[in-house]
Structure formats: C-alpha cells, structure tokens
Coordinates of C-alpha atoms and ligand atoms in Angstrom, one line a residue:
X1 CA 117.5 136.0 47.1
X2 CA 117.6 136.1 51.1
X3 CA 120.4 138.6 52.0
X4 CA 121.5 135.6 54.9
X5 CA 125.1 134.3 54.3
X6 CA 123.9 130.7 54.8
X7 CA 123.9 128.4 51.2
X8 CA 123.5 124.7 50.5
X9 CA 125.5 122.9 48.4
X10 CA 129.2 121.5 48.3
X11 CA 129.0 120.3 52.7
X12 CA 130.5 116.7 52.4
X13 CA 129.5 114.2 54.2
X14 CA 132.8 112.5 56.3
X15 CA 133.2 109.3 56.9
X16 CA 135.9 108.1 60.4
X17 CA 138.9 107.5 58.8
X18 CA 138.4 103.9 59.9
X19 CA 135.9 103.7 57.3
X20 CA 137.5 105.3 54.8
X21 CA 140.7 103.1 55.5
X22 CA 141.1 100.0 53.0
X23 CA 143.9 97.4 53.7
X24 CA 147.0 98.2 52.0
X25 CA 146.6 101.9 51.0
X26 CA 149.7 103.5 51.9
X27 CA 150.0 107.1 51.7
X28 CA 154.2 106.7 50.7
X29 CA 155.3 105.3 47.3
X30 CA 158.9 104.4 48.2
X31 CA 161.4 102.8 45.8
X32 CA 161.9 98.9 46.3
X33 CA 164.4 97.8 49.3
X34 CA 167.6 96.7 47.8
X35 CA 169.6 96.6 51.1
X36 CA 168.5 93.8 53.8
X37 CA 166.3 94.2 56.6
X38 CA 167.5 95.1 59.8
X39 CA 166.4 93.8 63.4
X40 CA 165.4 97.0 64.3
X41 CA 162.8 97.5 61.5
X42 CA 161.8 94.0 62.0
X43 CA 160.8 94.8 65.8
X44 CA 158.9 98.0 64.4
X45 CA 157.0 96.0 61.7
X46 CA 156.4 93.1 64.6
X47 CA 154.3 96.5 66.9
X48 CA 152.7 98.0 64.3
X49 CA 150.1 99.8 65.7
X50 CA 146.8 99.3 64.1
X51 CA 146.3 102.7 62.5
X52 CA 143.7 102.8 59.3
X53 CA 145.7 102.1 56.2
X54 CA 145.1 105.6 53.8
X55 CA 146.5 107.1 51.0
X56 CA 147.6 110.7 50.6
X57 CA 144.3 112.2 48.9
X58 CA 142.2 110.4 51.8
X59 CA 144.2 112.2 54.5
X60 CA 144.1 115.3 53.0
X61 CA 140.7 115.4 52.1
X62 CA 139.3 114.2 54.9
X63 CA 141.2 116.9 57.2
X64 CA 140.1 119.8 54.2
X65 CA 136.6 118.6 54.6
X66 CA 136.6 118.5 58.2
X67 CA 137.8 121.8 58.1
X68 CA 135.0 123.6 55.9
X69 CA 132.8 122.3 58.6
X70 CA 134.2 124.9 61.1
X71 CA 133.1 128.5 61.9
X72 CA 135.5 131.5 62.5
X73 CA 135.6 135.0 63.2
X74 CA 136.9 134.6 59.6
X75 CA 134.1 133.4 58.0
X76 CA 131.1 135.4 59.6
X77 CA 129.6 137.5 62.6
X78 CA 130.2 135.1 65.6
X79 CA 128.0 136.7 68.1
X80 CA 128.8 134.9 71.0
X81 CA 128.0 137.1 74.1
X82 CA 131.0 137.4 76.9
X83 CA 133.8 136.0 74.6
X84 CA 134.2 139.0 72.0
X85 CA 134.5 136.5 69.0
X86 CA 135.9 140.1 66.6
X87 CA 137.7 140.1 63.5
X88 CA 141.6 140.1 64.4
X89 CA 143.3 142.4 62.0
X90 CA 145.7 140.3 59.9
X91 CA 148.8 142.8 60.6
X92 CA 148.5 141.3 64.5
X93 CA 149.4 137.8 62.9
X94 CA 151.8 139.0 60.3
X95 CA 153.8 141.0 63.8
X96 CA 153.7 138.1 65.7
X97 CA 155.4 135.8 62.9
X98 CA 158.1 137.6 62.5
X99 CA 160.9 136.0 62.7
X100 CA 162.7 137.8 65.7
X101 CA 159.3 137.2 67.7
X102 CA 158.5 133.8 66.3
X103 CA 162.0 132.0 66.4
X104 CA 162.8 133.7 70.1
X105 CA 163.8 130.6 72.6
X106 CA 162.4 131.1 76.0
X107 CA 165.9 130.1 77.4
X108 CA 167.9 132.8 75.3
X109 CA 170.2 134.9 77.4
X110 CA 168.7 138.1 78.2
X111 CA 171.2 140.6 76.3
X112 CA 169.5 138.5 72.9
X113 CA 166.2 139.4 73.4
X114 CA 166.2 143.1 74.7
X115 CA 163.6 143.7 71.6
X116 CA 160.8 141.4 73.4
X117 CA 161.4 142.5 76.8
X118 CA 161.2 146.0 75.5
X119 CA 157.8 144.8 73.7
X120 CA 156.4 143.0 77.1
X121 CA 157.5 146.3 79.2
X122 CA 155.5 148.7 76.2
X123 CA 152.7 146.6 76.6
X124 CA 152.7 146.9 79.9
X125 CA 152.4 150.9 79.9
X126 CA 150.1 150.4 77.6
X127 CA 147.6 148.2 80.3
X128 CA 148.2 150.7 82.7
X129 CA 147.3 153.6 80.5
X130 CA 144.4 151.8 79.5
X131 CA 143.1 151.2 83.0
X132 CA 144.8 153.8 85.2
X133 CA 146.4 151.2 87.5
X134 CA 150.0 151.3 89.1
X135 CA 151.6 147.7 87.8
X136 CA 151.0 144.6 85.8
X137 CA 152.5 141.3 85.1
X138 CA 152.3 139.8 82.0
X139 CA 152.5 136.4 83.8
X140 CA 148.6 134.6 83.5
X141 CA 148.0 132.8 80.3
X142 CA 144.5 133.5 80.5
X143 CA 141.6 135.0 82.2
X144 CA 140.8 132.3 84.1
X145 CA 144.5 132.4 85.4
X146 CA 144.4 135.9 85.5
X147 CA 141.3 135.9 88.3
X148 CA 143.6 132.4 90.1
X149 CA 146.7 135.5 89.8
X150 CA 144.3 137.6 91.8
X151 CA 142.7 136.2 94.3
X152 CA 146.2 134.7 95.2
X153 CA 147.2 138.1 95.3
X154 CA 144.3 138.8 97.8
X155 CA 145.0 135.7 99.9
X156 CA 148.4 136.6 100.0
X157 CA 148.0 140.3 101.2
X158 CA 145.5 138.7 104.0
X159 CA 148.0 136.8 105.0
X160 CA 151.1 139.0 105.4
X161 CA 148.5 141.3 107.2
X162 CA 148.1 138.3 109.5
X163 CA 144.9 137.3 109.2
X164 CA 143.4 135.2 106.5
X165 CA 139.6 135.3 105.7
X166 CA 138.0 132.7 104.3
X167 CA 135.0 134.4 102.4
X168 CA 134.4 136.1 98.8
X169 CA 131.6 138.0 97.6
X170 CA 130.0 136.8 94.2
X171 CA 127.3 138.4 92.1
X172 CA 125.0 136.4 90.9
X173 CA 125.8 137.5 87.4
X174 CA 130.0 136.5 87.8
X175 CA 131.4 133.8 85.0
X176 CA 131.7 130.0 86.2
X177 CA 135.4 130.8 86.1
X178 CA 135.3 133.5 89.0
X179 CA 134.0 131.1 91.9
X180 CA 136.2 128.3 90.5
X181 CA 139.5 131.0 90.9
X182 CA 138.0 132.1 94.6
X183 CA 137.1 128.5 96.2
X184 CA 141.2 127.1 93.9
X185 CA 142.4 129.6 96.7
X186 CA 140.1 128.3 99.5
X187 CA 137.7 131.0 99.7
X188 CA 133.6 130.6 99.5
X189 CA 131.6 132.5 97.3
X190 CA 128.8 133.8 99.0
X191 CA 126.3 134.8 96.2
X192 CA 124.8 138.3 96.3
X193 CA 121.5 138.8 94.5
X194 CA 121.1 141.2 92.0
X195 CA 118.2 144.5 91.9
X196 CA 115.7 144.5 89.5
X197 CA 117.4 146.6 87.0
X198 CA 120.6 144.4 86.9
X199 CA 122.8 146.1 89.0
X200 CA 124.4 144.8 92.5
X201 CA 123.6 147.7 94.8
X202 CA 125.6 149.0 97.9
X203 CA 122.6 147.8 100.1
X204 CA 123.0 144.3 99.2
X205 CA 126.9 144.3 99.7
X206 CA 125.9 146.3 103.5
X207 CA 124.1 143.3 104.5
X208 CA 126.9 140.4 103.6
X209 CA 130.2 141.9 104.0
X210 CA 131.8 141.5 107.3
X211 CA 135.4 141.0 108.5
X212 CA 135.4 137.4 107.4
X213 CA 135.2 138.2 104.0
X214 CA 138.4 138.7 101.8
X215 CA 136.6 140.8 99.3
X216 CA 134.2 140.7 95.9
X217 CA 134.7 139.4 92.4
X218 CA 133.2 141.6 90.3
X219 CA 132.6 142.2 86.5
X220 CA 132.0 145.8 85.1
X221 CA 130.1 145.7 82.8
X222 CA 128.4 142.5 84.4
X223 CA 127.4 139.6 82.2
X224 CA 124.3 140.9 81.3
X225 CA 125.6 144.1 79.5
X226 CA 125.1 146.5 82.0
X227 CA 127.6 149.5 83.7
X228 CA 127.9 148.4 87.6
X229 CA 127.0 152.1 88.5
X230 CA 127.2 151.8 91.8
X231 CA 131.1 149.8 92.0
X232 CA 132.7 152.6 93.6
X233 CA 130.5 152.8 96.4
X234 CA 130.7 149.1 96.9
X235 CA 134.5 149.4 96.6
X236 CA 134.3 151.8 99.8
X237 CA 132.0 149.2 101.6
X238 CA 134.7 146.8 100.9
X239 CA 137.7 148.7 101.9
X240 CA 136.1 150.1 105.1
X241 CA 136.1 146.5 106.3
X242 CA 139.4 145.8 105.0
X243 CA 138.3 143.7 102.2
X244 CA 139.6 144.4 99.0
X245 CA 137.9 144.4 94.9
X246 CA 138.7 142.2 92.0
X247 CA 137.8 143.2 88.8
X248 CA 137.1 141.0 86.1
X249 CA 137.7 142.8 83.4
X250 CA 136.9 140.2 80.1
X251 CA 134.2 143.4 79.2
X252 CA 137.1 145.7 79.3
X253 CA 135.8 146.3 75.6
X254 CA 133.3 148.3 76.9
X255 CA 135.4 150.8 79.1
X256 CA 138.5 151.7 77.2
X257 CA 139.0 155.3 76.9
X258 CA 136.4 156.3 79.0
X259 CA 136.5 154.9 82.4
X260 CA 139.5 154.6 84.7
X261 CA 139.4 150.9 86.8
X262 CA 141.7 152.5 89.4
X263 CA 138.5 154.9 90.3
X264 CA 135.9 152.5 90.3
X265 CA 137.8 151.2 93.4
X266 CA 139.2 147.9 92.0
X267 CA 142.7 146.5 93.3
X268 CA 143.3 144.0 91.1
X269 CA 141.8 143.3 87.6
X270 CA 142.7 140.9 84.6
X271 CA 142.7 141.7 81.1
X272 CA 141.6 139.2 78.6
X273 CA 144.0 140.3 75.8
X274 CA 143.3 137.9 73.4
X275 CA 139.3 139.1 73.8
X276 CA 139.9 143.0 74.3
X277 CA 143.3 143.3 72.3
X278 CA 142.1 141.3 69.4
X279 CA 143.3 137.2 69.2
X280 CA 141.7 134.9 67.4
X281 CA 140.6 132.2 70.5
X282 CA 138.3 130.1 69.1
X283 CA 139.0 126.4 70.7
X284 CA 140.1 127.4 73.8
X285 CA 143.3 129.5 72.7
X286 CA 146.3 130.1 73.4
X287 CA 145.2 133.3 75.3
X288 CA 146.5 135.7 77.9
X289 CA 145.3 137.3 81.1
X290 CA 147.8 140.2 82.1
X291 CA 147.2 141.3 85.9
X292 CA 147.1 145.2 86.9
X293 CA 147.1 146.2 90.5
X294 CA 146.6 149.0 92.8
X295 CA 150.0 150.1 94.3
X296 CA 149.1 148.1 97.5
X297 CA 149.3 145.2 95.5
X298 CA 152.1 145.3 93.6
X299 CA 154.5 143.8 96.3
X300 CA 152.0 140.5 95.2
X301 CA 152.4 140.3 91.6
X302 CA 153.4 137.2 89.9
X303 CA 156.9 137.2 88.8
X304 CA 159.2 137.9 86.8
X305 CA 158.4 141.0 85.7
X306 CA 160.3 143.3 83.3
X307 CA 162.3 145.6 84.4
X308 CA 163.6 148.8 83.1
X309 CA 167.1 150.1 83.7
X310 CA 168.0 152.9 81.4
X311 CA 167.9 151.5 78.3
X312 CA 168.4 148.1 79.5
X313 CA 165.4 145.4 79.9
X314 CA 166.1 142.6 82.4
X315 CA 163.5 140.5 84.1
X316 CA 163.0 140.5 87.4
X317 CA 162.2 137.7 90.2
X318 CA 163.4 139.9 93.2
X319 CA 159.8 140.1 95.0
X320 CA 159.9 138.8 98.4
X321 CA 155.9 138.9 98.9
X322 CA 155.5 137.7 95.3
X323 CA 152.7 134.9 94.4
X324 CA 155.6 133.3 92.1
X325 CA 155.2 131.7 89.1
X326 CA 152.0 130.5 87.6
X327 CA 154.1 128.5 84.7
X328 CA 157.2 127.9 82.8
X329 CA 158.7 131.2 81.4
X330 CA 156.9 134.1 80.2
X331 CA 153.3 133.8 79.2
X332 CA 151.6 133.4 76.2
X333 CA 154.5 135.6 74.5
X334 CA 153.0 135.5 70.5
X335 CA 149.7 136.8 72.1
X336 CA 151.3 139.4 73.9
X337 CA 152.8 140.6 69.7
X338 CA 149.2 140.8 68.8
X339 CA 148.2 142.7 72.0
X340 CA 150.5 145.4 71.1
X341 CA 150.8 145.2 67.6
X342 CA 146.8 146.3 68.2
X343 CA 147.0 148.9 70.8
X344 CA 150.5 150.3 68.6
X345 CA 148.2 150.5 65.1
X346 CA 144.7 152.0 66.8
X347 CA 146.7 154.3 69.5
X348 CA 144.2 156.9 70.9
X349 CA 141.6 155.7 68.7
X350 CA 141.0 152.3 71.0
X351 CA 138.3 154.6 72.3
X352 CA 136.0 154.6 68.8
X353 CA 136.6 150.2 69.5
X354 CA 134.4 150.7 72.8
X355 CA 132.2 153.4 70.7
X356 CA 131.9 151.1 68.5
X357 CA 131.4 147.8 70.8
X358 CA 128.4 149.5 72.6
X359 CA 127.0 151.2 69.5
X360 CA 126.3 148.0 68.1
X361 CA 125.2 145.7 71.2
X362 CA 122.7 148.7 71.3
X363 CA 121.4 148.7 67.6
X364 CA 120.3 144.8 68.1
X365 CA 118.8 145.5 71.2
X366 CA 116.6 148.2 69.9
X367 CA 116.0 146.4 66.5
X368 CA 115.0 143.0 68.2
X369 CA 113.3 144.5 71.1
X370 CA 109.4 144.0 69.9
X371 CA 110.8 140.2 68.6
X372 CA 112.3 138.5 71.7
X373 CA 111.8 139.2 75.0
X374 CA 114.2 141.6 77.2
X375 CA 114.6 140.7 81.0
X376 CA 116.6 144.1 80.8
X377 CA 115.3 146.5 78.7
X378 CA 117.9 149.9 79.8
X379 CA 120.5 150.8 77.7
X380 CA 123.0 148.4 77.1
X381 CA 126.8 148.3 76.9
X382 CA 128.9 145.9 74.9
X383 CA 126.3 143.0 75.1
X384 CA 122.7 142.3 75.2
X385 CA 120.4 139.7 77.0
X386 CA 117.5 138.1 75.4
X387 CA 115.6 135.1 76.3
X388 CA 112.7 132.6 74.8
X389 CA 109.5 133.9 76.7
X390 CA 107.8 134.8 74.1
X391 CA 108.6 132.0 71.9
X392 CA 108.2 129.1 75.0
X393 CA 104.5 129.4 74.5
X394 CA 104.7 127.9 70.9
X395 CA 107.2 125.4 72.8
X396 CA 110.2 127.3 70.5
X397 CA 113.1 127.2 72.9
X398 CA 116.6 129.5 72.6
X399 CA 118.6 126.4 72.3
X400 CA 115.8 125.6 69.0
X401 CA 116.2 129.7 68.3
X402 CA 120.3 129.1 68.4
X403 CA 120.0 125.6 66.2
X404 CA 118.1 127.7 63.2
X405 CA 120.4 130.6 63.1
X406 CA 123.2 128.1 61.6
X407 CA 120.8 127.9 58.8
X408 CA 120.8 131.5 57.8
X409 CA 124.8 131.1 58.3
X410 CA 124.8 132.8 61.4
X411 CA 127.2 131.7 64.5
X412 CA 124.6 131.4 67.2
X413 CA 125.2 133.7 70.5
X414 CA 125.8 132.4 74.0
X415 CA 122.7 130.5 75.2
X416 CA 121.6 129.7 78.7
X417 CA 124.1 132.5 80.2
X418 CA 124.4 134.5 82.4
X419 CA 122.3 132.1 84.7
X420 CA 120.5 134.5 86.1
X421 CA 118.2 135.1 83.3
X422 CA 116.1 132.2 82.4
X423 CA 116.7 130.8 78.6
X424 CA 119.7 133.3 78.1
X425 CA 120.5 134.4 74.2
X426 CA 123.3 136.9 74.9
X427 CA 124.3 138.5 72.4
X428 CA 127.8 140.2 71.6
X429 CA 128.1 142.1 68.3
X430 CA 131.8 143.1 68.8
X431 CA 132.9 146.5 66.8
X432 CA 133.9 144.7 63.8
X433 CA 130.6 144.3 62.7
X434 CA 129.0 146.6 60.0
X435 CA 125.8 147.7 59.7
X436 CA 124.9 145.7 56.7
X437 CA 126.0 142.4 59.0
X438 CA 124.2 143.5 61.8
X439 CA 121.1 143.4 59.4
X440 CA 121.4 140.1 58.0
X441 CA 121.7 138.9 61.7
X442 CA 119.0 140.9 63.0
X443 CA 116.7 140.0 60.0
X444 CA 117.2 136.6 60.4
X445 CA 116.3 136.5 64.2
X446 CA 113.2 138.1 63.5
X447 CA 112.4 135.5 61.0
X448 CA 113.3 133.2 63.0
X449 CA 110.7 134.7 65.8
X450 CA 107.9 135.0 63.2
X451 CA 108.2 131.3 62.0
X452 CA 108.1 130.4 65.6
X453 CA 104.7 132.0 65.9
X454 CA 103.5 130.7 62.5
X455 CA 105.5 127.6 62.4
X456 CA 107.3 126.3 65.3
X457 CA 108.0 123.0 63.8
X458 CA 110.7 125.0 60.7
X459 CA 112.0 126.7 64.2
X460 CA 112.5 123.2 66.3
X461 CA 113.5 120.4 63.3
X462 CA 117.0 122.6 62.5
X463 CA 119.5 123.4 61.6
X464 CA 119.0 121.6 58.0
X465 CA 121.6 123.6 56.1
X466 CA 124.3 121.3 58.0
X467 CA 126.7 118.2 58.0
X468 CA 125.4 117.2 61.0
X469 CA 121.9 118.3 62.3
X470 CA 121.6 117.8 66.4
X471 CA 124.6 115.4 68.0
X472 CA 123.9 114.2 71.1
X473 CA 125.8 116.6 73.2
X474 CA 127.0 114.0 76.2
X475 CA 127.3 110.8 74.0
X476 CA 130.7 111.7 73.0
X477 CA 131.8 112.3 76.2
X478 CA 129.4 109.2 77.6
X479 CA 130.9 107.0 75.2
X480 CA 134.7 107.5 74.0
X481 CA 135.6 105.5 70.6
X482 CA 139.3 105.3 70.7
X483 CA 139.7 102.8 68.4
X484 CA 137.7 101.7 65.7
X485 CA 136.9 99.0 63.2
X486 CA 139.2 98.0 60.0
X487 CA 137.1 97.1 57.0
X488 CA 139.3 94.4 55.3
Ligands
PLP1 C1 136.0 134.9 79.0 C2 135.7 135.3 80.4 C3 136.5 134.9 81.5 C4 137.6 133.8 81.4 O1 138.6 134.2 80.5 P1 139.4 133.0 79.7 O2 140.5 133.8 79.0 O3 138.4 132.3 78.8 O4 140.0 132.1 80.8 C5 136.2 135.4 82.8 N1 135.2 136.3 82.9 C6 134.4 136.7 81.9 C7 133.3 137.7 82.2 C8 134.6 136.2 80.6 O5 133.9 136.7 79.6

C-alpha cells in the first residue's frame, strides 16, 4: 500500500447537461391546471428559452459529480507557491456566519452596527501591531487592489508635492499583479535585475533610481522564498531621492512576529488577509487587501475609515488628500470576520504560524534537494524554488512533473513562476501541514524524479488517476460553446 492519498475508483465520467437532457424531463411534478391559462403565461411559454429538459436526480447529480472533481485546501496539501493555499480553521467560518455579521446590511444606520465597526477598528490595531505601521484602511478587496490602493497613494503624495514622476522600480522577481497596479496609475516599471543569490542589492537600485522615479514595488520575502536582506538600505536609496517603498506583503506569512515592515523602510504595504489571516480563496475569492501606511501617508488612505470616539464607532470620509473609494461600501466585510476571528484565537502565538510556515518550506527543500534541481540553494523562508534541469535531459518537463503529482493525490505547486527561474516548481507548504503530509508529498516527488530517469514515458502520459487527463488549456477560451445540441 503506497502511503499517497491518490485512489482510483468511484470518479464519474460527466456528460454536458445537453447530453444528458431528454425532451420532456421536467425536474417539477405539479398537480394538473384546473384554472385557465392566462396571456401572460402564454407569452412566457411562446419565449421559452431553449434550456436542456432534466429531471431533479440529473441536476443534482451532475452538479455532486462535478463537484468531487474539485480540489481544496479541504481535501489535501495544496502546495501552491505564492498563494498560501492553508487549512482555514472552521471557527473562522462559523464567526463569520453569525447572524449579526452575516445578516448586517451595508446601508444600516451606523448606531445598528457599532459591533462591526468595532470588529473593522480591532482588526485594524491588530495590522498595525502585526506590522508596526501607523494606519490602515480596510478598503481594498484584494491584493491586487491593495498594490492599485498604493501606488495611488504614491501618485497622490507626488502630486500634492507638486511634482509627479512617471517611473517605478520593479524586481525582476515582483508578481504580474505589481506592474499591472504601477503602469493602472501611469507609471513604468523599470525592471531591476536580481544578484546571484536572489536578492536585489543596493548597487543595482544606485544605478536606476533617479528623481524621475516615484519609487519601488517590492516583495519581502521575494517570490523566490528568500528575506530581501538588504530592503532597508534600498529604502534609504529611495527616500534620499524622494522616492518612496511599497511593500507587497502577500509573504507576510513569513514575517509575523519577527520583523517590523515600518523598519525595513516601507511606506505603504498590503496585506493579503484572506492568504496570511487564513480564507479559503480558491477560485479567485472573495478576498481582502487591507492597506497600512507610514504616518506620511496616511493623509492618502482610501476612505472611509473607522473612527474611534470614546466608545463610539463612526466611519469616516473626512480626508481631504484621500485616494477615495475603490468600491461600494466597506470591503470584503465576511473576510474581514475571519481575519480577526484568526488573529483573536492564535493571539501572540501568530509567531509559531511563521515558525511554522518557514519550518516546513525548509524541510522540502532539504529533503528534495539531491532530487530536483535548486537555482537557489540558501536557506529558505516560507517558499521554495525548484525547477526541471535535471529531469529536461530525459525530456520530463515541470508542467509533466506537476501533471503526475495529481496521480499520487497531490495538488500540484505553482509551475513556471517566478519568471525568473527557468521551469519554476515553487513550492509553498503553508504551516498547516504535518510532517506525515509533508512525507507523502515529498515521497512522491522523488518518485516521481526517479521514474523520470528510469521511465520518462509514466512521468509524461499523466495524470491517469483522473476524469479528464490533459485539456487543451486555450481551446476553451479559443472556442466558447454557449449553447449546445438537444438530443430529441
Ligand atoms: C497573491 C499575490 C498578490 C495578489 O493578491 P490577490 O489577493 O490575489 O489579488 C500579489 N503579490 C504576491 C506576491 C502574491 O502572492
């Protein structure tokens, strides 16, 4: 018996539901008519849109079967690197369902709803404590509106300073979502390479900043795992020419409880609650991307913001220099429960998270070290980088490496990022991992590495365990099927 959590055995196949659909199955048994028609039905009966015809059991089966083919952070080790796919305690989801937090209307007057403004204010303290800034808005929906939040802060405080600049620094190692935030607010990323041991050094930021330049996006730890050791000397660079540092801070996982952003030199940084502070987000969300600032940017902050009076929680638009609002009321609100329904139950102990977070992005590296190759052998943090040069030879690639994990029922990591390694498998643990887990993963990687030196072919013709075994990854987007055929 392999220890793997992978198994064969009751995965349906699923038909469209056009193909399922017979004419005439109705998924209603309603007693005969006895009162006439009326025009109005008539007209509805005369548009009938051509939906498949389906009884209740094909509905519901079809949507139960499509589900089983999906993969959570419920159902196993989901190691994808950079999104912190961990286990989300159930208490989170109980808080948030509450029925003072779930029934809340958005439009309620404030005097109703002093418990959630209290909540959003706590959680607040809570960011700052977390990363020794001086203010935050609970505003962004997610990180990627969290960096927009940011660098519109920056453009903003460029501009009431009078003079706008019109470039951004970028690491080479920054997430697709930071240049897309810098160039939505008109700036140009100019790329800065990285040193040999992953690291952007204050040399390389000496020869490209200038007066031009509104500032640098940067990521601590970057993309590839590693502790920007140098990011308060580059915040100096940055400051003496009037430039000023956002932080992205999706690997803030790595840092809480022992480093403080505020010293690292970074103005303005989002937090990826629903990654850091424990959301599910598989599927694209919902999410949240709370902003903290440096006290020079706080006039900037999105708005509103809660406000404290006493005991009294109010929320505040008065901000003159204020961004303004990046959407409809409050945020993500439900995401914001979890966020402090997680800091509330771990408290101090958020610290053994990161302990625990780095602990185990290490034990993979050092276990798989001899099996796949390591652009970056130091120490790690959160994350690891592998890629496929040893495995290339045998003409094994990571996407073939990712395909065959499925079969040994594991989620396969983030491939082909960060861009800056060649055949990227990154690889992010998350605390919530055991050991035993870890094992099984780590086992079945090195399998997978010794079939592709015996066997390349049981690496390459995968995954086999599956409901489906390689789509064609554009055709659904090349070739839309909105509506489909009726048998009769
Ligand atoms: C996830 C991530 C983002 C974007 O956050 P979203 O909440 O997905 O918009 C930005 N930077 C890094 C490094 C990330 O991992």
């Amino acid at each position: 018996m392999s220890q793997y959590p992978g198994a064969r055995g009751l995965a349906f196949k699923e038909a469209l539901l056009w193909e399922r659909g017979r004419k005439g199955r109705v998924g209603i048994s309603l007693p005969e008519r006895d009162v006439p028609r009326s025009e109005l039905d008539a007209g509805l009966v005369g548009d009938k849109p051509e939906l498949p015809e389906l009884s209740e059991v094909d509905v519901v089966r079809h949507y139960t079967r499509l589900s089983t083919w999906n993969f959570g952070v419920d159902t196993g080790t989901y190691p994808l690197g950079s999104c912190t796919m961990k286990y989300n305690p159930k208490v989170n989801e109980r808080t948030a369902g509450l029925p003072g937090f779930a029934n809340l209307h958005p439009m309620m007057p404030e005097d109703c709803v002093q418990g959630a403004l209290k909540l959003m204010y706590e959680l607040e303290r809570d960011l700052l404590e977390i990363t020794g800034m001086h203010a935050a808005s609970l505003q962004p929906s997610a990180g990627a509106q969290g960096e927009l939040a940011g660098m519109l802060m920056i453009h903003a405080y460029h501009a009431h300073k009078g003079k706008q600049r019109h470039k951004i620094l970028m690491p080479s190692t920054a997430h697709g979502t930071n240049p897309a935030s810098a160039a939505l607010c008109g700036y140009v990323p100019v790329p800065v390479q990285l040193s040999p041991d992953g690291v952007v050094t204050p040399e390389a930021i000496r020869q490209v900043m200038d007066e031009e330049t509104a500032g640098i996006m940067i990521t601590n730890p970057n993309t590839l795992g590693i502790f920007e050791r140098h990011i308060a000397e580059i915040a100096e660079i940055i400051h003496e020419k009037g430039g000023l540092v956002y932080g992205d801070g999706a690997n803030l996982n790595a840092l809480m409880g022992y480093a403080d952003v505020e010293k690292m030199g970074i103005d303005v940084m989002h937090v990826n609650v629903h990654k850091t502070l424990s959301t599910p987000h598989g599927g694209g969300g919902p999410g949240a991307g709370p902003v903290v600032a440096r006290d020079v940017l706080e006039p900037f902050l999105p708005v509103p913001r809660v406000k404290k009076d006493g005991d009294r929680y109010s929320l505040s638009s008065d901000a003159p220099l204020s961004i303004g609002r990046l959407h409809s009321f409050f945020g993500s609100f439900a995401v914001l429960v979890r966020a402090l329904a997680y800091t509330r139950t771990l408290g101090k102990r958020l610290k053994d998270v990161t302990e625990m977070a780095v602990l185990n992005a290490n034990y993979v590296k050092a276990e798989l070290k001899d099996a796949y190759n390591l652009p970056f052998p130091q120490p790690s943090m959160h994350e690891c980088v592998f890629n496929d040069a040893l495995q290339h030879k045998q003409g094994v690639t990571t996407l073939d490496i990712a395909k065959r994990l499925i079969d040994f029922g594991y989620h396969p990591p983030t491939v082909y990022f960060p861009l800056v390694v060649d055949g990227a498998l990154m690889i992010e643990p998350t605390e919530t991992e055991s050991k035993a887990d870890l094992d099984g993963f780590v086992e079945a990687l090195k399998t997978i590495a010794e079939e592709a030196g015996t066997n390349p072919e049981a690496v390459t013709n995968t995954p086999q365990n599956t409901a489906v075994i390689r789509p064609d990854e554009v055709l659904a987007a090349r070739k839309l099927i909105l509506r489909g055929e009726m048998p009769r």
